[in-house]
Each structure stands twice: as structure tokens, then as C-alpha cells.
N, CA and C of each residue as an Amber inpcrd file, in Angstrom:
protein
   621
   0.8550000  -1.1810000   0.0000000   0.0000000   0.0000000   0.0000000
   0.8990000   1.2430000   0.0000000   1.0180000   2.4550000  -1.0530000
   1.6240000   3.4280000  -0.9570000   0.6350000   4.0650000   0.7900000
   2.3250000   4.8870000   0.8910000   1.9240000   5.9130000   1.4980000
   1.1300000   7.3980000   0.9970000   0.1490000   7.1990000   2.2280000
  -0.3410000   9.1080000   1.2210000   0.6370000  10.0770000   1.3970000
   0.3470000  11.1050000   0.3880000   1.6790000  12.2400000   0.1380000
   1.4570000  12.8380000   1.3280000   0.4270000  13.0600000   2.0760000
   0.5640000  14.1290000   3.5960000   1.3660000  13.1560000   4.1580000
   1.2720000  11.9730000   4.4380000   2.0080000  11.6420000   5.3990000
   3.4970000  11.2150000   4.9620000   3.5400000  11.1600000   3.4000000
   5.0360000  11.0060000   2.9070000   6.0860000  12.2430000   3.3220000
   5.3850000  13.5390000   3.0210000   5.9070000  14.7910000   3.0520000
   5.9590000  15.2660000   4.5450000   5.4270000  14.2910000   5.6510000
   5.7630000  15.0130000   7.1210000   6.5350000  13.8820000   7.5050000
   6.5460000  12.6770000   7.0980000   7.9570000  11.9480000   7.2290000
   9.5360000  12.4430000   6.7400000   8.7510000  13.3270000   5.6170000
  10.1030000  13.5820000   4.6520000  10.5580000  14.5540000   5.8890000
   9.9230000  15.7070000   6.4490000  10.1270000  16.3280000   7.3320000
  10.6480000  16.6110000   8.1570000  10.1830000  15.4790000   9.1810000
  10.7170000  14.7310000  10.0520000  11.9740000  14.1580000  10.1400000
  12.4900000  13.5280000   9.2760000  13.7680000  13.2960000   8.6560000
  14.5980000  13.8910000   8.8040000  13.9350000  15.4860000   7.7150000
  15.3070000  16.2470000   7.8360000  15.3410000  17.1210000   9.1440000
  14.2260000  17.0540000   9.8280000  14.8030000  18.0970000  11.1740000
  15.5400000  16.9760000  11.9430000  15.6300000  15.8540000  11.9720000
  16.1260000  15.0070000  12.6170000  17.6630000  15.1560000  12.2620000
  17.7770000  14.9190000  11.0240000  19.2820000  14.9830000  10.3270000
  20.1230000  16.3140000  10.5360000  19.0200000  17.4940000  10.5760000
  19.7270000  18.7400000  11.0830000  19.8890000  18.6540000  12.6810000
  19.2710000  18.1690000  13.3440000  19.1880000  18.3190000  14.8780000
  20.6230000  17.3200000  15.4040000  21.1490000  16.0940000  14.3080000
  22.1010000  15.7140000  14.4300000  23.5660000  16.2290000  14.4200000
  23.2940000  17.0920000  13.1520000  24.2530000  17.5950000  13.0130000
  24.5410000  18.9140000  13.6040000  24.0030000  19.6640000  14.5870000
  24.2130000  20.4910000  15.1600000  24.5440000  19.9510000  16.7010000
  24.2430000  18.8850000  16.9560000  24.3480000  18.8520000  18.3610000
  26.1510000  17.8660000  18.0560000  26.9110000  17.3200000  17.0010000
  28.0400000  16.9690000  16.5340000  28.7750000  18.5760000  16.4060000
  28.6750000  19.8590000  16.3110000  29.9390000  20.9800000  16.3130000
  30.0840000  21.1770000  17.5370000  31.0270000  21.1620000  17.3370000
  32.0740000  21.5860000  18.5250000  31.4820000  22.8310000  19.2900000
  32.4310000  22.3850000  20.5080000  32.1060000  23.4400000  21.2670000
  33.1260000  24.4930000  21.1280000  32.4240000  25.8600000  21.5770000
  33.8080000  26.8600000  20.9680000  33.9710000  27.9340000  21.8360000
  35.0330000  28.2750000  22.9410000  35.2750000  28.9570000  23.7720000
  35.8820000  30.5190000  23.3580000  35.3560000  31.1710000  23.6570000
  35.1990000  32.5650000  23.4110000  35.9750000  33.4900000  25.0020000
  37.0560000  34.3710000  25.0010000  37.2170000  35.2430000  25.9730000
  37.7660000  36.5450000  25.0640000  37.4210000  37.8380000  25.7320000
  37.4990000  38.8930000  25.1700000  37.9150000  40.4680000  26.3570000
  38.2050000  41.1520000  25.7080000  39.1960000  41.8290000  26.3880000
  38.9180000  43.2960000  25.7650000  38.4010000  44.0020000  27.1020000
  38.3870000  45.7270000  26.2920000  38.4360000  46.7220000  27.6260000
  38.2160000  47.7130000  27.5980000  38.6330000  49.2690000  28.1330000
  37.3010000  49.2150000  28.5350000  36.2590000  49.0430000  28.3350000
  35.0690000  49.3850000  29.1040000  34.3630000  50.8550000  28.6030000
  34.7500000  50.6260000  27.5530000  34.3170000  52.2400000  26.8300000
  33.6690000  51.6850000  25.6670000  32.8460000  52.6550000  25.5200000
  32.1760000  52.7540000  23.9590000  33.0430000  52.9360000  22.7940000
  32.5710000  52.0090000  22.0330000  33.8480000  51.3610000  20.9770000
  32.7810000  52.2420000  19.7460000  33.7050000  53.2430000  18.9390000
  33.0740000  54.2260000  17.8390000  33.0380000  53.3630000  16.7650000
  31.6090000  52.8020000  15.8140000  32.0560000  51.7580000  14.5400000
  32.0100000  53.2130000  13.6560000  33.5610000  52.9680000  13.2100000
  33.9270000  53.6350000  12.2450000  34.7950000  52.7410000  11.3030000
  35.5090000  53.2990000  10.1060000  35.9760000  52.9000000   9.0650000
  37.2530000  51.8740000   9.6090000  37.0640000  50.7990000   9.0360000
  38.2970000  49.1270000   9.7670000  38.9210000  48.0460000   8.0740000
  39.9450000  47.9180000   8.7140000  40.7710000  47.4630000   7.7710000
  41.5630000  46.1920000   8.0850000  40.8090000  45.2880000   7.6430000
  41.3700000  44.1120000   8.7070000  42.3590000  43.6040000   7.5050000
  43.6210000  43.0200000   8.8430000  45.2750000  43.0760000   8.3760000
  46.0110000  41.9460000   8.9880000  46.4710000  41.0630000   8.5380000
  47.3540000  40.0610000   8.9780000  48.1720000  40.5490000  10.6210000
  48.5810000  39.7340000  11.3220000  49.1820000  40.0140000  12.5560000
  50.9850000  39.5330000  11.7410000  51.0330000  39.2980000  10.9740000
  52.1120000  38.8650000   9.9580000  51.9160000  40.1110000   8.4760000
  52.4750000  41.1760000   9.1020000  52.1320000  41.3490000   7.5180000
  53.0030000  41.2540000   6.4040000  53.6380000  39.8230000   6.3450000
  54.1050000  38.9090000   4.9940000  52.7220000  38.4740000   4.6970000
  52.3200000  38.2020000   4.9110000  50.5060000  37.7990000   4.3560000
  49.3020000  38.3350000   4.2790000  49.8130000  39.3970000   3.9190000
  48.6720000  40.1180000   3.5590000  47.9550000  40.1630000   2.0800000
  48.8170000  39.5620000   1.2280000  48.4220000  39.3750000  -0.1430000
  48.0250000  37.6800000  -0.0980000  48.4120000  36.5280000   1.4650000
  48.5190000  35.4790000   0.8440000  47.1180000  35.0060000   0.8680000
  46.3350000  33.7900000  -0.2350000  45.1220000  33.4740000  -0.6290000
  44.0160000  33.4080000   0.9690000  45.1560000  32.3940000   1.2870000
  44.8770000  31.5600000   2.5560000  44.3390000  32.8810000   3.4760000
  45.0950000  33.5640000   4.3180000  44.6170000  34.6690000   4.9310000
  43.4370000  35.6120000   4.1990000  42.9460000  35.7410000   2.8700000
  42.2180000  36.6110000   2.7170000  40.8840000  36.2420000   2.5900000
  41.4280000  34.5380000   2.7080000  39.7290000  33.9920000   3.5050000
  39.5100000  34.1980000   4.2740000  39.8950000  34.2520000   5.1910000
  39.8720000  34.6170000   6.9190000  39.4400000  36.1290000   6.6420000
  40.0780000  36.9800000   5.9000000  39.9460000  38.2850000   6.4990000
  38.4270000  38.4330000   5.5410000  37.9630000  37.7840000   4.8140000
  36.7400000  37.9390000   4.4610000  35.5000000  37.9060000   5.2410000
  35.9760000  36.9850000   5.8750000  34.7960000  36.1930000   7.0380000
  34.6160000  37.1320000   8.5560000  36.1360000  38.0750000   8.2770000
  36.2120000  38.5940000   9.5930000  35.2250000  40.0250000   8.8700000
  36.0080000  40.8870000   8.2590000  35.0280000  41.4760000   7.0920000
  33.6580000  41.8050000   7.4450000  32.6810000  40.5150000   6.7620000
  31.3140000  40.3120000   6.9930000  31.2410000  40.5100000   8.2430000
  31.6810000  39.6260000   9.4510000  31.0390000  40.0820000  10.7200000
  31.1750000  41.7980000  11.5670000  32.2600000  42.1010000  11.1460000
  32.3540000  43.7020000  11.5920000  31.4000000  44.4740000  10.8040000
  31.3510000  44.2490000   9.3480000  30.2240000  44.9430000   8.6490000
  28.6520000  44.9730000   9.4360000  28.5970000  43.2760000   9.8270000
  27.3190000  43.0280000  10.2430000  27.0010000  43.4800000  11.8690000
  27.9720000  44.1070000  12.1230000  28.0520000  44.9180000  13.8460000
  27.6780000  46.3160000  13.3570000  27.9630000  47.1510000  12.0930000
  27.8140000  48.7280000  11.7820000  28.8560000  48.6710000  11.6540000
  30.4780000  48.3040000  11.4430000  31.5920000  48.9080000  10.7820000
  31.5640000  48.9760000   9.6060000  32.3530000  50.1860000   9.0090000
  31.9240000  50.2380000   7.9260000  33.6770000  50.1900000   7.3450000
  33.7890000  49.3080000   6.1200000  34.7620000  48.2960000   5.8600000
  35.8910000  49.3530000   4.6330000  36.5220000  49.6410000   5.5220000
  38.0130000  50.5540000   4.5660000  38.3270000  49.9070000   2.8920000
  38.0040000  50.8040000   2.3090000  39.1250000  50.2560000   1.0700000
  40.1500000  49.9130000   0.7600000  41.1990000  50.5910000   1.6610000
  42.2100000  49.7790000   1.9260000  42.9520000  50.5750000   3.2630000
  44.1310000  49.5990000   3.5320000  44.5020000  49.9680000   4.7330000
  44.7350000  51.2200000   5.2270000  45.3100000  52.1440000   4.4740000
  45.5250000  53.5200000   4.9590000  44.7930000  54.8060000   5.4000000
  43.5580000  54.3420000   4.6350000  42.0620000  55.1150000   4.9380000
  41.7100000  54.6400000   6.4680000  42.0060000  53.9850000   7.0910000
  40.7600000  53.6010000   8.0540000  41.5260000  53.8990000   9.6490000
  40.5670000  54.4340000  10.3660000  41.3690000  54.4090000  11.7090000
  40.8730000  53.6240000  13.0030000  40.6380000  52.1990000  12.2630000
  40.6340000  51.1520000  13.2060000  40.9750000  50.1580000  12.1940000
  41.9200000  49.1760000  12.5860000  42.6060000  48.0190000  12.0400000
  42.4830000  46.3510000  12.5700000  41.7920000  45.7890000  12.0590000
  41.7680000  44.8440000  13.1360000  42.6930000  43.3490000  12.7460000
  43.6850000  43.2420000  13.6740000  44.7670000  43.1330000  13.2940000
  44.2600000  41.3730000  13.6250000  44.3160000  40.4410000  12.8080000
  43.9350000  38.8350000  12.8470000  45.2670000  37.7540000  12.1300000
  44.7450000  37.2180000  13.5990000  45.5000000  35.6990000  13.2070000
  44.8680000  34.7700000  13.4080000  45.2000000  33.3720000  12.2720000
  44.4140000  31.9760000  12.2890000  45.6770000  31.1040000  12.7320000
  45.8440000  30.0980000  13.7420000  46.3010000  28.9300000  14.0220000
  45.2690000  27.6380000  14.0190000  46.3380000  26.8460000  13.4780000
  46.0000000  25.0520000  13.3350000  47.0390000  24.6500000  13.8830000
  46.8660000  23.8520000  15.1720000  46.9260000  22.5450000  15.4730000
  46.8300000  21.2560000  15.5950000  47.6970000  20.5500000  15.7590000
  47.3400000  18.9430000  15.6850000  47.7430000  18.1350000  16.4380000
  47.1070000  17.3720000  16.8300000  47.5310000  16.2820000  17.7460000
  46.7180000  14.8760000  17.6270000  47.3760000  13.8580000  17.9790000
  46.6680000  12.4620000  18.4610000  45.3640000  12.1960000  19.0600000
  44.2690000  12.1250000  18.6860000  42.5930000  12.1510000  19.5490000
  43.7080000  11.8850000  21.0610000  42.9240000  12.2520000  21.4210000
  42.3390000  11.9340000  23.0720000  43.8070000  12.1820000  23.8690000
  45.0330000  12.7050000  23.2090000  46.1470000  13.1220000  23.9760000
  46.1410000  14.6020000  24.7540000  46.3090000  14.7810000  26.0930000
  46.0900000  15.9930000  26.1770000  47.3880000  17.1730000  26.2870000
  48.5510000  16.5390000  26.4640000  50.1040000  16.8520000  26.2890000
  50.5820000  16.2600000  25.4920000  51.9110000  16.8950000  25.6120000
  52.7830000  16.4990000  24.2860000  53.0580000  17.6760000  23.4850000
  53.9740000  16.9380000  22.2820000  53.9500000  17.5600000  21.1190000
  53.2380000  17.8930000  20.3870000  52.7250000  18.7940000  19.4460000
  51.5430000  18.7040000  18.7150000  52.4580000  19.5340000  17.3900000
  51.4220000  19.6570000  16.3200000  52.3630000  20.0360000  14.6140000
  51.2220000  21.2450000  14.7410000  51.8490000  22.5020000  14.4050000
  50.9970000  23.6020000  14.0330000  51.0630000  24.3920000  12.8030000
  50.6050000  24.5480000  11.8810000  50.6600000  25.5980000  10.9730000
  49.6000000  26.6870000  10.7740000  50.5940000  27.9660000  11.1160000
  49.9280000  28.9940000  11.8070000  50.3160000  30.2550000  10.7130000
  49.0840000  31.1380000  10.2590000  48.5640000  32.0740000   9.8700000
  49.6970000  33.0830000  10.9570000  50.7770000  33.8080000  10.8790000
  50.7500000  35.0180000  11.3670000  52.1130000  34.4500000  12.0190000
  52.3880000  33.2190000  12.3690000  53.5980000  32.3820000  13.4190000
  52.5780000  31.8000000  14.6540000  53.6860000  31.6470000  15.6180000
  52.8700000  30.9960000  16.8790000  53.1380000  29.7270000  17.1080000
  52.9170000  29.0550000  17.9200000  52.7790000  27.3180000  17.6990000
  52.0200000  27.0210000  18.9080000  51.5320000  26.0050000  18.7500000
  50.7500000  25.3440000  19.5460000  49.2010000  25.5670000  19.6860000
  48.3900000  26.8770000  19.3920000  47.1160000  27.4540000  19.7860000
  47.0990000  26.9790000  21.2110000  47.5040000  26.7770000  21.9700000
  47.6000000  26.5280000  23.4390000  47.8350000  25.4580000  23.7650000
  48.2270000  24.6260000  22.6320000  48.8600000  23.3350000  22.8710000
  49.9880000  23.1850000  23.2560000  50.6230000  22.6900000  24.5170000
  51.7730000  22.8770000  24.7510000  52.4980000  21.8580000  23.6830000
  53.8610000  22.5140000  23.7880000  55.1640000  22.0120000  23.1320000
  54.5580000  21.8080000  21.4250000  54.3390000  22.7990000  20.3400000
  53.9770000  22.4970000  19.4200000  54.9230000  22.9850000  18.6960000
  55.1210000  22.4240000  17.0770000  56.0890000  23.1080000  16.1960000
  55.4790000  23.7830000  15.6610000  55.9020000  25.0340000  15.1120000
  54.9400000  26.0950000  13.5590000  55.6510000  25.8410000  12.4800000
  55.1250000  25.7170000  11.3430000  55.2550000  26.0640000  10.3520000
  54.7910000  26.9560000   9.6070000  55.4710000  27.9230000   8.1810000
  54.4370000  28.8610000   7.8210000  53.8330000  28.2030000   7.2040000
  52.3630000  29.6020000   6.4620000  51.8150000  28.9760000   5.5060000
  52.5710000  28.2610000   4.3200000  51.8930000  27.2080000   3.7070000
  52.8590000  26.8260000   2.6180000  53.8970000  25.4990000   2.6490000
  54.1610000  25.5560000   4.0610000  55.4160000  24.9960000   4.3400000
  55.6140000  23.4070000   4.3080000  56.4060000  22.8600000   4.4700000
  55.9740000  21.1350000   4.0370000  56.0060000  20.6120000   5.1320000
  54.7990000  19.9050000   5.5340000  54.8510000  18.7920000   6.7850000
  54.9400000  17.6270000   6.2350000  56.0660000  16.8170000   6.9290000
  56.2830000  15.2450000   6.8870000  56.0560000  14.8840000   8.1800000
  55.4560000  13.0490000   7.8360000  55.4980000  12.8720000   9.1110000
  56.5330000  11.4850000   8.7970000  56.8090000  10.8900000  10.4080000
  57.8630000   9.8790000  10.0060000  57.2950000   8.5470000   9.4140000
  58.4460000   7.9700000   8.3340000  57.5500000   7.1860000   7.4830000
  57.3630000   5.6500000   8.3430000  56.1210000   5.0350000   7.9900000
  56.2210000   3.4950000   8.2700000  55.3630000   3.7660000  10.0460000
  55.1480000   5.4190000  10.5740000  54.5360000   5.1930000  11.3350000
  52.8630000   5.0640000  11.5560000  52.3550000   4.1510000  12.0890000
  50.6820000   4.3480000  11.9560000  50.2960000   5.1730000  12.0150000
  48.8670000   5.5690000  11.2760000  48.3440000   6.3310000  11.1610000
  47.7460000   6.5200000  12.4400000  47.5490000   7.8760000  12.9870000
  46.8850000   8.1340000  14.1010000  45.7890000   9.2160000  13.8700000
  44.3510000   8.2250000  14.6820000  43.8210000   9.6950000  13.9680000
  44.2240000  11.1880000  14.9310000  43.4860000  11.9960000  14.3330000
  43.8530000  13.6260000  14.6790000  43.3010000  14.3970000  15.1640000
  43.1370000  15.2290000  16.6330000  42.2070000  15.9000000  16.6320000
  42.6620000  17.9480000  16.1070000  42.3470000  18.6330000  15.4670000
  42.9410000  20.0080000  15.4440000  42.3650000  20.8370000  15.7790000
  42.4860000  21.6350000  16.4660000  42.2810000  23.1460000  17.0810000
  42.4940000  23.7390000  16.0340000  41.1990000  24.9850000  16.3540000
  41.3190000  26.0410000  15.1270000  41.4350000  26.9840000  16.4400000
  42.4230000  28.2540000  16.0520000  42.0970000  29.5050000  17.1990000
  42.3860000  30.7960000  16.4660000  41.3400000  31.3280000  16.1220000
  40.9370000  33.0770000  15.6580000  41.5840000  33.8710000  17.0110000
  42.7120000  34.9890000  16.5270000  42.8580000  35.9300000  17.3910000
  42.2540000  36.7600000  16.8140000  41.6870000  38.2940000  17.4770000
  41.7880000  39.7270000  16.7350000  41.8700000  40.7160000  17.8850000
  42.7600000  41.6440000  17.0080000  42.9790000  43.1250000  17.9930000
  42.2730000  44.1520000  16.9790000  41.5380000  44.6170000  17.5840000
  40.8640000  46.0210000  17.2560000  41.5870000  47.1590000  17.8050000
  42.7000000  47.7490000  16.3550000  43.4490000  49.1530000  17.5050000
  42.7430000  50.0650000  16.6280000  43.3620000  51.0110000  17.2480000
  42.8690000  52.5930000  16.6870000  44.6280000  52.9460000  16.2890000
  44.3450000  53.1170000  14.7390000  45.7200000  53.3770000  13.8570000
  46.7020000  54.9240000  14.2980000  45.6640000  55.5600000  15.0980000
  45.9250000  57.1550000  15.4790000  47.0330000  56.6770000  16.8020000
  46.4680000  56.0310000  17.5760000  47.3920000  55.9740000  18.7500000
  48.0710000  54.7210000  19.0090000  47.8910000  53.0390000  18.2630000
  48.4640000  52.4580000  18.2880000  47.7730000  51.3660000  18.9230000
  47.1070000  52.3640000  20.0000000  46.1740000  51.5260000  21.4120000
  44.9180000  50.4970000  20.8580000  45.2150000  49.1830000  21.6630000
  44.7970000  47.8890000  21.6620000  43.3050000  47.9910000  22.4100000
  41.8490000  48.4930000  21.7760000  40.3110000  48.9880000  22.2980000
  40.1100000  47.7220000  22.2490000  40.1950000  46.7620000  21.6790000
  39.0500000  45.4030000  22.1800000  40.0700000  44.3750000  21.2860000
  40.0520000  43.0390000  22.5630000  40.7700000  41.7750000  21.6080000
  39.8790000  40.6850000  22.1510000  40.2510000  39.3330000  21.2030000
  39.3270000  38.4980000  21.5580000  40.0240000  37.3030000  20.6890000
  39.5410000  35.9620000  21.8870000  40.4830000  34.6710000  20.9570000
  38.9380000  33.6890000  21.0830000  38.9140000  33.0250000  20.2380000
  38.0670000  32.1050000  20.2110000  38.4130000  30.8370000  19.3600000
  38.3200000  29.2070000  20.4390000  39.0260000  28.1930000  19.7010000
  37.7780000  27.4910000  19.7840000  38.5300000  26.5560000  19.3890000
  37.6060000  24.9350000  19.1760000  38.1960000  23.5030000  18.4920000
  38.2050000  22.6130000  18.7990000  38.5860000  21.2100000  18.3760000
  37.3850000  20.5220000  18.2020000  38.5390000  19.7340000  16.8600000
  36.9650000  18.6670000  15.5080000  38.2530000  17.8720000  15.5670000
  37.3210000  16.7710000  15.2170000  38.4670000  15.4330000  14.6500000
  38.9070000  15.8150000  12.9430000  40.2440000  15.7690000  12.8030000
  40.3670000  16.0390000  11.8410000  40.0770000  14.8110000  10.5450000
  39.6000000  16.1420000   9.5740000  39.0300000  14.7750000   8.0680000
  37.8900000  14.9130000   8.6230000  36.9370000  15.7430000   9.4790000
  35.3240000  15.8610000   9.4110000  34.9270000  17.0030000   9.0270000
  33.8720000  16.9640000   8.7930000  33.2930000  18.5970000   7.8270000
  33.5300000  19.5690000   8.9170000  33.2500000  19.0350000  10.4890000
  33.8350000  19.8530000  11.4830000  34.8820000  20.6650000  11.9570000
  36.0620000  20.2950000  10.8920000  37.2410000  20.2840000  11.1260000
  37.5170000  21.4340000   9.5980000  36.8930000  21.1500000   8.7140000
  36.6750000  22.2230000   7.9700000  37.6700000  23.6990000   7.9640000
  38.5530000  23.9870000   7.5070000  39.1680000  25.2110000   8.0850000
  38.0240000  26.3130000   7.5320000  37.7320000  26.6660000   6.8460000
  36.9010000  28.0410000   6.3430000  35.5860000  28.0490000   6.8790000
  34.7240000  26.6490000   7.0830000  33.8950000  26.3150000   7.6470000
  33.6900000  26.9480000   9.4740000  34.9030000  26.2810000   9.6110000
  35.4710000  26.8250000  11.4810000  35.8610000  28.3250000  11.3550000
  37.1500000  28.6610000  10.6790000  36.9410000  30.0140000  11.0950000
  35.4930000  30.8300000  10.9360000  34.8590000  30.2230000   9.7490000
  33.3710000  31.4990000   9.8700000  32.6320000  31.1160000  11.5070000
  32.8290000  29.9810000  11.5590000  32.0620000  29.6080000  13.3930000
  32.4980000  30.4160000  14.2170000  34.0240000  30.6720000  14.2370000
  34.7630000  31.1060000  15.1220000  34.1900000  32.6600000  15.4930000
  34.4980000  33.0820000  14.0820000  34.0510000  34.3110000  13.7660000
  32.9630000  35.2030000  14.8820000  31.8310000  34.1550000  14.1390000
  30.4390000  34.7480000  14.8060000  29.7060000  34.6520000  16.2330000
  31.1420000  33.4690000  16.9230000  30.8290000  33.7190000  18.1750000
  31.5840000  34.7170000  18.7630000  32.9310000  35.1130000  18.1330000
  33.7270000  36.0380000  18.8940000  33.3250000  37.2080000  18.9840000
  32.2010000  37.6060000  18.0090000  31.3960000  38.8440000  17.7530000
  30.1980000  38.6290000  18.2140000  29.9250000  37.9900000  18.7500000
  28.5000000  37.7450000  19.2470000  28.1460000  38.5280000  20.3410000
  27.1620000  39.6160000  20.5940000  26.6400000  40.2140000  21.7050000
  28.3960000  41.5070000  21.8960000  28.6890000  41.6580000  20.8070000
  29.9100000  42.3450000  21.2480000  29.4980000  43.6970000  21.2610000
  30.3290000  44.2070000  22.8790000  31.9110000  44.0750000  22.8070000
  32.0280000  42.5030000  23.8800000  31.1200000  42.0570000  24.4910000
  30.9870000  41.2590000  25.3250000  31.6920000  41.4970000  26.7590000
  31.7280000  40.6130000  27.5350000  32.0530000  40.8090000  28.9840000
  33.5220000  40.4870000  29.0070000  33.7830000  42.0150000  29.3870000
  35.8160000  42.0560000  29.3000000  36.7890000  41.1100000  30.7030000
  37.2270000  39.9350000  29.9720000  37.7370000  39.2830000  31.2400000
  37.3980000  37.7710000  30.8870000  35.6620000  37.6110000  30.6010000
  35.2190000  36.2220000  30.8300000  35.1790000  35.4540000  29.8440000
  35.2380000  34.3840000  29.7630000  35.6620000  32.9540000  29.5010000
  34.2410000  32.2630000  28.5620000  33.2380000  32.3270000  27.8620000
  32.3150000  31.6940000  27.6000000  32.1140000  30.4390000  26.3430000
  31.5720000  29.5600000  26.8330000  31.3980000  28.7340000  25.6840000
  29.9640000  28.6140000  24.4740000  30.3830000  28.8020000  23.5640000
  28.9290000  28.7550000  22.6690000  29.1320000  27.6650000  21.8740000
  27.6350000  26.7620000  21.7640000  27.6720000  25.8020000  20.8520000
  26.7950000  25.9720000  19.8130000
């Protein structure tokens, strides 16, 4: 006996809120702390800029600074043409980390947007963008878990001074859509801006 289409089409339904309700309660969790003066932050003209500026032309970073971009736009900043016009800069870096699932020390392999190593992983190596990772041959494969961690400083180009910063990470097993780099930094993104300037000091997690 077919099914009738009302009840095909609220199964179909059903389904997919199910399949979405899966896959949201699988992203990561993503810890957010942020840091400011306690003053009213003026949205005026911003020019977001490598914390490396050897990379300011490179591909890789101008995804990031796209994503960062959109969310300041979507606060009321209004987005410089280029760097010299604007007198707020918001100065961003992306790190990747890696390590062994379920290790919580150690060594870990980083290749990091700007330098750095580790994203708070202790004892990690950096590499730049670009750069060649080997690993040693004939050893098993292990899987991976990687940290993504968005920095940004919001200065004012007039005096130099550091008005609002903010880091926000998160770990996916790597090789899952979770783990995603462009995917994660836009996550990263929109929690680090979320409700901003947010509470200067504290620690919060958004999922």
C-alpha cells in the first residue's frame, strides 16, 4: 500500500529536522574570551590586516579576512578600502593545530597564519603557511584531533592603542566537515562577535 503524500511529506520532514538536529548537536564546542577598556567602541571605518604582515596578499589569509570582514560589517563597521584610509585596524591571526585524539600533552604540529605554535597546545612546532609537513615514514596512522584559534585586535591606527581583543578556539576530529578550516573560522568568527563588545575578562562557551 503506498503511502499518502501528507504523510510522505511530514515523514520527509521529520527526517530532515532530525538529520539537522544531528548535526548540530556533533559541532564543537567553541570557547570565546574577550578583552576591552570598558568604553564605547566608535564603529567607524576598519581594515582588517594580517598580525604577519608577509601575508597580507597570501590566498589563505584573505579567507579569513573575508569572514572577519562580513562580521564587523554586520556589527555597523563600515569596511576601509584599503589599509591607509581607516582608523581602526583589526589586526587577525588563524592557528591550526594537531595532535593524536584523546592526547592531552605532548607535542603537537601547528601551521599557523601570522607564526605561533601550539594554539595553546603545549610544546607544538609552527610552520608557515605553505610549508611542508612530513610525518615519520612506516609510522601508523593516528587519527587527529585540530584546534582552530581566531585571534583579533581592534586598535585605533591614530594611537596604536589595543580597544578590544578576543580569541576564540575549538577542536573537531580532523578529516570531518567539522574540522573544515573556512567552515570553522566562519564559526569562530560569529561567536567572537556575538553580543559584542561582550564581557571584558570572561571565559564563555557557545555551541
Amino acid at each position: 500500500m503506498n503511502m499518502p503524500h501528507a504523510l510522505l511529506s511530514k515523514a520527509l520532514l521529520i527526517g530532515t529536522a532530525l538529520a539537522l538536529a544531528g548535526c548540530a548537536a556533533q559541532m564543537p564546542e567553541t570557547r570565546v574570551t574577550r578583552f576591552h577598556l570598558g568604553q564605547p567602541i566608535a564603529k567607524g571605518e576598519v581594515t582588517v590586516e594580517p598580525r604577519d604582515p608577509t601575508l597580507s596578499k597570501d590566498l589563505e589569509f584573505q579567507t579569513y579576512a573575508r569572514i572577519v570582514r562580513t562580521e564587523l560589517d554586520r556589527l555597523g563597521f563600515r569596511i576601509a578600502p584599503d589599509l591607509t584610509k581607516s582608523e581602526l585596524v583589526a589586526v587577525t591571526e588563524v592557528r591550526r593545530s594537531w595532535r593524536p585524539t584523546g592526547q592531552a600533552r605532548g607535542s603537537s604540529l601547528s601551521i599557523g597564519l601570522g607564526g605561533g605554535s601550539g594554539g595553546g597546545w603545549h610544546g607544538g612546532t609552527s610552520v608557515g603557511v605553505g610549508g611542508a609537513v612530513s610525518f615519520p615514514i612506516g609510522k601508523p596512522k593516528e587519527r587527529m584531533d585540530v584546534q582552530t584559534q581566531l585571534s583579533i585586535q581592534l586598535k585605533r591606527r591614530s594611537e596604536g592603542t589595543v580597544i578590544w581583543e578576543g580569541r576564540a578556539e575549538s577542536v573537531a576530529r580532523d578529516g570531518t566537515p567539522q574540522a573544515n578550516a573556512e567552515a570553522t573560522v566562519t564559526r569562530l568568527a560569529a561567536a567572537l562577535f556575538r553580543d559584542f563588545p561582550g564581557r571584558s575578562g570572561e571565559t564563555i562557551t557557545v555551541k
